[in-house]
Short mmCIF file of C-alpha atoms in Angstrom, two decimals:
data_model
loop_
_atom_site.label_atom_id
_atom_site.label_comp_id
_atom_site.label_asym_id
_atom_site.label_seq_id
_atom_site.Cartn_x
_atom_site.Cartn_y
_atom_site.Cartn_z
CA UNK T 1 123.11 148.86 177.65
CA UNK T 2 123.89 152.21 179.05
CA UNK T 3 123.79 151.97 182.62
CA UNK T 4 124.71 155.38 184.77
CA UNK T 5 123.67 156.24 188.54
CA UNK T 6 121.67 159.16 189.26
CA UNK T 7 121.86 160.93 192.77
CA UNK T 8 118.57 162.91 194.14
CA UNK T 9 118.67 166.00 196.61
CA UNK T 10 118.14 163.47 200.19
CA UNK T 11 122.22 164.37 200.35
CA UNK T 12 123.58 161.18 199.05
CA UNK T 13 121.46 159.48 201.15
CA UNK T 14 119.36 157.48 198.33
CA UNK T 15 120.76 157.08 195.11
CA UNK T 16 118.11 156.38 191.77
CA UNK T 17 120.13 154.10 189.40
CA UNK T 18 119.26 154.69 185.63
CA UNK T 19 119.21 151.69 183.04
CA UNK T 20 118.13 152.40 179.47
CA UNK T 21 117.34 150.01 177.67
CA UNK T 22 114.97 151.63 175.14
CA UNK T 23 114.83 150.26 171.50
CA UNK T 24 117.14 152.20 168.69
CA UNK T 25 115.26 154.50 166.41
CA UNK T 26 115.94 152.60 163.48
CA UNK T 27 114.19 149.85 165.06
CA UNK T 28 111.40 151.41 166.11
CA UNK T 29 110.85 153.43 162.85
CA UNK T 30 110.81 149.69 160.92
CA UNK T 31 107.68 148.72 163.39
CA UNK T 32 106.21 151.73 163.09
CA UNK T 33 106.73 150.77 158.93
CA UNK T 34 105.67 147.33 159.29
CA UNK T 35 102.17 148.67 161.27
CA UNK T 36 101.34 151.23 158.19
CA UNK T 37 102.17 149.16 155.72
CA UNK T 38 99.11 146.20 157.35
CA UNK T 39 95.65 146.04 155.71
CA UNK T 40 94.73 147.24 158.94
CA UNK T 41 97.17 150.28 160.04
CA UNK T 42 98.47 149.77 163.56
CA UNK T 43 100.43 151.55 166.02
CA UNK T 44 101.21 149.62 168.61
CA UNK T 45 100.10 151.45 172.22
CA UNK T 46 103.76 151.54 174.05
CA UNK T 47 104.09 154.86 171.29
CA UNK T 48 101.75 156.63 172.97
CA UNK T 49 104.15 157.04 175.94
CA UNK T 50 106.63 160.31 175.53
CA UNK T 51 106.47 162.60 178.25
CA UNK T 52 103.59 164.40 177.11
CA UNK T 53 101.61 161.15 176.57
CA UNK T 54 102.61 159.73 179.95
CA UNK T 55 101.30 163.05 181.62
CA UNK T 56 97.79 162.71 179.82
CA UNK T 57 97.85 159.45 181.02
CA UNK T 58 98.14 160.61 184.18
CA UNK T 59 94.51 163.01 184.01
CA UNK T 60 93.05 160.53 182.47
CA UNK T 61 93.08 158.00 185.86
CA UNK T 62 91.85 160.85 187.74
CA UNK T 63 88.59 161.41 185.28
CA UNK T 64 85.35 160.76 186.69
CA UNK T 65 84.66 158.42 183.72
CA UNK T 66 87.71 156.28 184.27
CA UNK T 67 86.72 153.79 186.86
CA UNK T 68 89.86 151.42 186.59
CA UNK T 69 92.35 153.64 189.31
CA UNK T 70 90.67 154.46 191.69
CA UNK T 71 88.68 151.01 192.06
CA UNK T 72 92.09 149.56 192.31
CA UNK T 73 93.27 151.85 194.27
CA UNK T 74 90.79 151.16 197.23
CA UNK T 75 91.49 147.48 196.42
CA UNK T 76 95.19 147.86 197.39
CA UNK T 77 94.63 149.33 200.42
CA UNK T 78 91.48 147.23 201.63
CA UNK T 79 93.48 143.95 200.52
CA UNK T 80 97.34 145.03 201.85
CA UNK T 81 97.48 143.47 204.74
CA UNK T 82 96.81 140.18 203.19
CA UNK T 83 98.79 140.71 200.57
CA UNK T 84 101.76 141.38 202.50
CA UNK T 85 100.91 138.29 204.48
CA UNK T 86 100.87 136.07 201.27
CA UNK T 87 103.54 138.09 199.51
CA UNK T 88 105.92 136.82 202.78
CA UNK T 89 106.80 140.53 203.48
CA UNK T 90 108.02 141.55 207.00
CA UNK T 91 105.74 143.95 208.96
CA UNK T 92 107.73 146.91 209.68
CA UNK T 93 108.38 149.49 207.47
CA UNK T 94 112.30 149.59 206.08
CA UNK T 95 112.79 145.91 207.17
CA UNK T 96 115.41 144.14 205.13
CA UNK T 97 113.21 141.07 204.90
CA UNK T 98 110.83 143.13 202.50
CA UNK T 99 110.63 141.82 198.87
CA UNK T 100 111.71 143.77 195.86
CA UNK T 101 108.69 145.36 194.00
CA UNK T 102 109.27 145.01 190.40
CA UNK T 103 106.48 147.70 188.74
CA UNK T 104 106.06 147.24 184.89
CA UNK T 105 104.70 150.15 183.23
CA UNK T 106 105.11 152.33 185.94
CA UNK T 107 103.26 155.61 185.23
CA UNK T 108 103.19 158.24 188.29
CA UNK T 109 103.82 155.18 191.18
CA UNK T 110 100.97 156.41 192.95
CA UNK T 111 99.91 152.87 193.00
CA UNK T 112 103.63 151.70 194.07
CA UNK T 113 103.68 153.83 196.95
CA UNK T 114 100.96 151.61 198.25
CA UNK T 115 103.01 148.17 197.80
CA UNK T 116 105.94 149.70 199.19
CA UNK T 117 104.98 150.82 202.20
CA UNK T 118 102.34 147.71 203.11
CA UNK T 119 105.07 145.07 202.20
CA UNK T 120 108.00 147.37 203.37
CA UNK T 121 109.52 147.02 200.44
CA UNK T 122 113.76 146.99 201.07
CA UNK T 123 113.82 148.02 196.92
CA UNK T 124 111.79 149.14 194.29
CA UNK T 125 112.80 148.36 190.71
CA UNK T 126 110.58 150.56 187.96
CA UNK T 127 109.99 149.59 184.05
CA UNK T 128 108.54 152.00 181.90
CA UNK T 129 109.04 153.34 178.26
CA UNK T 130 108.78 156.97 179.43
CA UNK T 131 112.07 157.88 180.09
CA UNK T 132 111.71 161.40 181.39
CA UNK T 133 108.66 160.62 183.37
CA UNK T 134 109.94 157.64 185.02
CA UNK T 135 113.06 159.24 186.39
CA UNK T 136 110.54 162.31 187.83
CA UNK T 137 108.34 159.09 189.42
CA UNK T 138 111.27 157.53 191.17
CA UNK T 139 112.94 160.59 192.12
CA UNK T 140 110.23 161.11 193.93
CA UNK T 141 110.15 157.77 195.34
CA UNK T 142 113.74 158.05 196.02
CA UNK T 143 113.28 161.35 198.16
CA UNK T 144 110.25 160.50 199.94
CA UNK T 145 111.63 156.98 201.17
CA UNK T 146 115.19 157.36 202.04
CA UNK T 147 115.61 153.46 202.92
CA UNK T 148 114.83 152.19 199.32
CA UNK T 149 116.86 151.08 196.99
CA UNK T 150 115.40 152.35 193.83
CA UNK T 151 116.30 151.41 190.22
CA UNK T 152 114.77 152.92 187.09
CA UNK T 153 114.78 150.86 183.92
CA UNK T 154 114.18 152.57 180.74
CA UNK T 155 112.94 149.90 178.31
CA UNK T 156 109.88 148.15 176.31
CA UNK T 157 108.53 145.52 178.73
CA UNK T 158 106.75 143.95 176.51
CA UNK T 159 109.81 142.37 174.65
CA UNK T 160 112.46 142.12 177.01
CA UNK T 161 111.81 140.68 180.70
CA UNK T 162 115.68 139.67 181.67
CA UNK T 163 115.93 140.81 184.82
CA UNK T 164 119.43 139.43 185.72
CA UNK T 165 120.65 142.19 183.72
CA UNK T 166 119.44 144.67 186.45
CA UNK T 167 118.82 142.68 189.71
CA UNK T 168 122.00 141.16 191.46
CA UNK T 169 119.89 139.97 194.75
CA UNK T 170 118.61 137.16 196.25
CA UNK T 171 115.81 138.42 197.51
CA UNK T 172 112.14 137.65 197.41
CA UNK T 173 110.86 139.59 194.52
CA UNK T 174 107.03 140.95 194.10
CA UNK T 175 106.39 141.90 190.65
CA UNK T 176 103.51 144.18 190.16
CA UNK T 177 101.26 144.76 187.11
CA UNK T 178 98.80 147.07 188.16
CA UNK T 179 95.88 148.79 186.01
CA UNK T 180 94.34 146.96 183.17
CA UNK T 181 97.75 146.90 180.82
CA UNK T 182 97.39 143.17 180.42
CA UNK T 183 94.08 143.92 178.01
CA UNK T 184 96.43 145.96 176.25
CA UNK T 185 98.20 142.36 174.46
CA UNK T 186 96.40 139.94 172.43
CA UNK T 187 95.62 137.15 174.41
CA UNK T 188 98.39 134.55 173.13
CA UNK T 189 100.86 137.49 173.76
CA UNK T 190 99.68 138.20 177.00
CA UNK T 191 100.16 134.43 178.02
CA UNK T 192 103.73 134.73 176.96
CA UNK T 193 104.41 137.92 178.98
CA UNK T 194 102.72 136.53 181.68
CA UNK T 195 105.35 133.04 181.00
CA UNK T 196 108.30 135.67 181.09
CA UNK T 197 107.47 137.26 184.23
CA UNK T 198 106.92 133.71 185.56
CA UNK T 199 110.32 132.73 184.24
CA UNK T 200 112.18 136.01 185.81
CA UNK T 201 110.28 135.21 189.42
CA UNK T 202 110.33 131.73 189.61
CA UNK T 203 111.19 130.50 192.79
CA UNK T 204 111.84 134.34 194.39
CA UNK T 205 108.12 135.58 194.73
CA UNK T 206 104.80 136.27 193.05
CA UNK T 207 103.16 138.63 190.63
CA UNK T 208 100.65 140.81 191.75
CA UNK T 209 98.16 141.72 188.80
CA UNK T 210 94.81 144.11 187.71
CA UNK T 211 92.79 142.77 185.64
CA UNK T 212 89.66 144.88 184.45
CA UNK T 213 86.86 142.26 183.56
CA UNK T 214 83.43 143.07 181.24
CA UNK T 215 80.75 144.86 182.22
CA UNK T 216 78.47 146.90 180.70
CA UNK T 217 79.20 148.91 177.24
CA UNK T 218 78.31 152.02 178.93
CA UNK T 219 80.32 151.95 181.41
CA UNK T 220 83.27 150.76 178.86
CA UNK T 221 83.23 153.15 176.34
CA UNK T 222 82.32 156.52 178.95
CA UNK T 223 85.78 155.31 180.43
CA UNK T 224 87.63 155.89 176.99
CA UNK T 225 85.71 158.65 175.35
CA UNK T 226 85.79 161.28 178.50
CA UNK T 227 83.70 164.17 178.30
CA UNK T 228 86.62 166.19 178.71
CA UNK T 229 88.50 165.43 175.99
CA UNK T 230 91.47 163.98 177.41
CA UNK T 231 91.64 160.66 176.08
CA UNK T 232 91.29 161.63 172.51
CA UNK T 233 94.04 164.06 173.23
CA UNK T 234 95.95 161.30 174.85
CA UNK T 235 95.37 159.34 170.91
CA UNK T 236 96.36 162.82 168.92
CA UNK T 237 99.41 163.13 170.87
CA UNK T 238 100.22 159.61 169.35
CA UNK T 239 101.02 161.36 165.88
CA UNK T 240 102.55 164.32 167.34
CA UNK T 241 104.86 162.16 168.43
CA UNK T 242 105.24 160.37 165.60
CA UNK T 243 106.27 163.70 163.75
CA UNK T 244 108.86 164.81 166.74
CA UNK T 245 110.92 161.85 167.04
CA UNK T 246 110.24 159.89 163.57
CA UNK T 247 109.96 162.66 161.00
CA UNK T 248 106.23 161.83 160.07
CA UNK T 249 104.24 165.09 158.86
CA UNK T 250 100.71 163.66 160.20
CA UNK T 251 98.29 166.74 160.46
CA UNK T 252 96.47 166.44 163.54
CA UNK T 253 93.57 168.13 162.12
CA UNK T 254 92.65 165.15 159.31
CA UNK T 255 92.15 162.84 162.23
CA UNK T 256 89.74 162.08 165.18
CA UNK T 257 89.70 159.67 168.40
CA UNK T 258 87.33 157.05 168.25
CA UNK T 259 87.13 154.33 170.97
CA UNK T 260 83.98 151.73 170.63
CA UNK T 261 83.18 148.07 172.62
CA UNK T 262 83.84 144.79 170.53
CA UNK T 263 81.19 142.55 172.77
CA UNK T 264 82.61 139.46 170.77
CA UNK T 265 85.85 139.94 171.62
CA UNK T 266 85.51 141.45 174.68
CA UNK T 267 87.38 144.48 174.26
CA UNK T 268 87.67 148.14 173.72
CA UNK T 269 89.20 149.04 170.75
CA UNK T 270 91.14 152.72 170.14
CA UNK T 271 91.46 154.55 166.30
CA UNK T 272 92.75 157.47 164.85
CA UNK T 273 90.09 157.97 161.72
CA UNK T 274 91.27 159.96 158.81
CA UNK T 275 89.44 162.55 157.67
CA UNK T 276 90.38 163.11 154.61
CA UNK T 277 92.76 161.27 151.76
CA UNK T 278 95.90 162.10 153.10
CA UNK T 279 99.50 161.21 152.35
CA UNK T 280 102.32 160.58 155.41
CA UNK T 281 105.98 160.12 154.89
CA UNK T 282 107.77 158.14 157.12
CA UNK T 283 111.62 158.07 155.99
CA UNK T 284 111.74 157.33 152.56
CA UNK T 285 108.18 155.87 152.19
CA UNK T 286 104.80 157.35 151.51
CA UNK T 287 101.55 156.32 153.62
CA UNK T 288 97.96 156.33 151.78
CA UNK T 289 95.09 157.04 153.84
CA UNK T 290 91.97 156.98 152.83
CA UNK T 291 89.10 159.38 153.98
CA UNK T 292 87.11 157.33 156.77
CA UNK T 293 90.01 154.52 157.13
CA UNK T 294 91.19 154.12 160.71
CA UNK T 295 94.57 153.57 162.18
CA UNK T 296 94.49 151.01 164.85
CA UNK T 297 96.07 152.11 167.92
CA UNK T 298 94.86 150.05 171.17
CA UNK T 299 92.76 147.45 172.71
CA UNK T 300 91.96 147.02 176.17
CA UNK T 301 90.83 142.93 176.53
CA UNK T 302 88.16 142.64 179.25
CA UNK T 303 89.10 139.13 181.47
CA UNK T 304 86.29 137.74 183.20
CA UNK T 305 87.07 135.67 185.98
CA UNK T 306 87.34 132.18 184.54
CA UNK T 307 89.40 133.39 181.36
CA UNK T 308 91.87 135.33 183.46
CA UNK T 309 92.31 131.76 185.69
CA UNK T 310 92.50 129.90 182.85
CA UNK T 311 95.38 131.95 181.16
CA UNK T 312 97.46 132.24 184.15
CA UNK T 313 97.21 128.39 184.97
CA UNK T 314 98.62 128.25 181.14
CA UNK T 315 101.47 130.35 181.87
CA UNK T 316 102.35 128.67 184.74
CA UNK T 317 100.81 129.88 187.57
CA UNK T 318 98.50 128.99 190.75
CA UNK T 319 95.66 131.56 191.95
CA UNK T 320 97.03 132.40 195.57
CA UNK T 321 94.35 134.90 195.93
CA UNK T 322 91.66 137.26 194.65
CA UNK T 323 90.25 140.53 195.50
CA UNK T 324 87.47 142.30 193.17
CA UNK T 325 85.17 145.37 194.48
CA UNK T 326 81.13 144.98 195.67
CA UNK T 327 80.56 146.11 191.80
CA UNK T 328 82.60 143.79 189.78
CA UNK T 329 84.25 146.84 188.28
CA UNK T 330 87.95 145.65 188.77
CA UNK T 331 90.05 142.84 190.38
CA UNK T 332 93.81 142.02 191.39
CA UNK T 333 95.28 138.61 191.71
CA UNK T 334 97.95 137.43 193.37
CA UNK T 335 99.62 134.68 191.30
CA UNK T 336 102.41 132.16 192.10
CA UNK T 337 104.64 130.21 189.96
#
């Protein structure tokens, strides 16, 4: 682990620390391998997240289309008061009391901002696979709230949850799991992450969680096939990537974005579909694909209510609380071990 401290423009008056803990190459070139070489290609979704991806992330949560943000966006700030109240955090701003908001997947921290200032968060502790994008976030953070302690943790969250490697406190920790990312496991993984977040909290705190429930197809697919364009240039940037950092030679031209509604499994699902027939290298191997076949590269699972109880009471968990909009669009739970 390479751990080094980095120091933003507030005059030494806030200090970011930096922890990478992102996979080797060579291991994430044999999963990339081991996806190809499945009857159904697969990449899984945490490639999608270089800078560039991260920043087309970023439109896409601002797109008329994409109700998820900004529904849970007026949730947080309806709902923070209670929250704070059931999270145990002290009500003034800077207060040492404050928990520690753990943020998985951490994007812009538009949402964090939120947390941190209605719990008065005394630290702020950010995971996300985007290395350059997540020390831009919490610089930010860093400058615009001198009081926080922020740490940035460069890693895959959705393999390695140890947070005694990076937290040394004993204070009460709020882990928060905003957006629909949950949807983004299969359901028997996202019971264990849920487990190791559990685990990592026990005792300290409680996990503060989106969930994006069904509704109608409409709705579902206009939200991942904007008219703009972004999303499937969110997809293509997948393979672009793919070709910077892994050697692939993926044209971008023999492929398109497709996102449809699986009503039986409650969930969107995201391709790439070839084209053409095509050949990729990746290292010494060669990838077939056929003209028409599709390379699997998301799902977003759709919780209603009762399943979403259901698979938290599995993991270990008691509903504290609830909050979902007049339309049913989107919900957060507060969940305690």
């Amino acid at each position: 682990m390479d751990s080094s401290a980095l120091a933003n423009d507030m005059g030494g008056r806030s200090r970011i620390r930096l922890i990478d803990q992102v996979p080797q190459v060579s291991d994430m070139r044999f999963e990339l391998l081991e996806g190809f070489r499945r009857r159904q290609k697969s990449i899984a979704p945490k490639f999608f997240y270089d800078e560039e991806g991260s920043r087309l992330f970023d439109r896409i949560t601002r797109l008329p289309e994409y109700y998820p943000t900004r529904t849970e966006i007026a949730l947080l700030r309806a709902s923070m008061q209670e929250i704070a109240q059931l999270a145990g955090a002290a009500g003034v701003k800077g207060d040492s009391r404050g928990p520690v908001v753990v943020e998985c997947g951490s994007g812009s921290g538009e949402k964090a901002r939120i947390l941190i200032e209605g719990v008065s968060a005394q630290a702020y502790l950010a995971i996300d696979i985007s290395k350059e994008f997540l020390i831009a976030s919490c610089e930010g953070l860093a400058n615009d709230y001198p009081h926080l302690d922020v740490c940035a943790v460069c890693a895959d969250y959705s393999r390695d949850w140890n947070l005694s490697r990076v937290l040394d406190t004993s204070a009460p920790l709020l882990a928060f799991f905003p957006g629909s990312s949950l949807g983004n496991f299969e359901p028997d993984e996202a019971i264990r992450f849920l487990s190791e977040v559990r685990h990592a909290i026990c005792g300290r705190g409680s996990l503060l969680i989106g969930i994006d429930p069904p509704k109608d197809i409409q709705t579902l697919e206009a939200a991942y096939n904007d008219s703009a364009g972004v999303t499937a240039r969110f997809n293509l940037n997948l393979l672009t990537r793919l070709n910077r950092e892994f050697g692939t030679d993926f044209a971008l031209s023999g492929f398109a974005h497709k996102a449809v509604y699986e009503p039986t499994l409650q969930r969107i699902e995201m391709y790439l579909v070839s084209l053409r027939d095509q050949e990729v290298h990746l290292g010494g191997s060669k990838i077939s694909i056929a003209k028409g076949e599709a390379i699997h590269t998301e799902n977003s699972y759709k919780y209603a209510y009762d399943q979403f109880v259901n698979m938290a009471w599995e993991a270990g968990y008691d509903k504290t609380r609830h909050w979902s909009d007049d339309a049913g669009l989107f919900s957060l739970f507060l969940l305690t071990p």
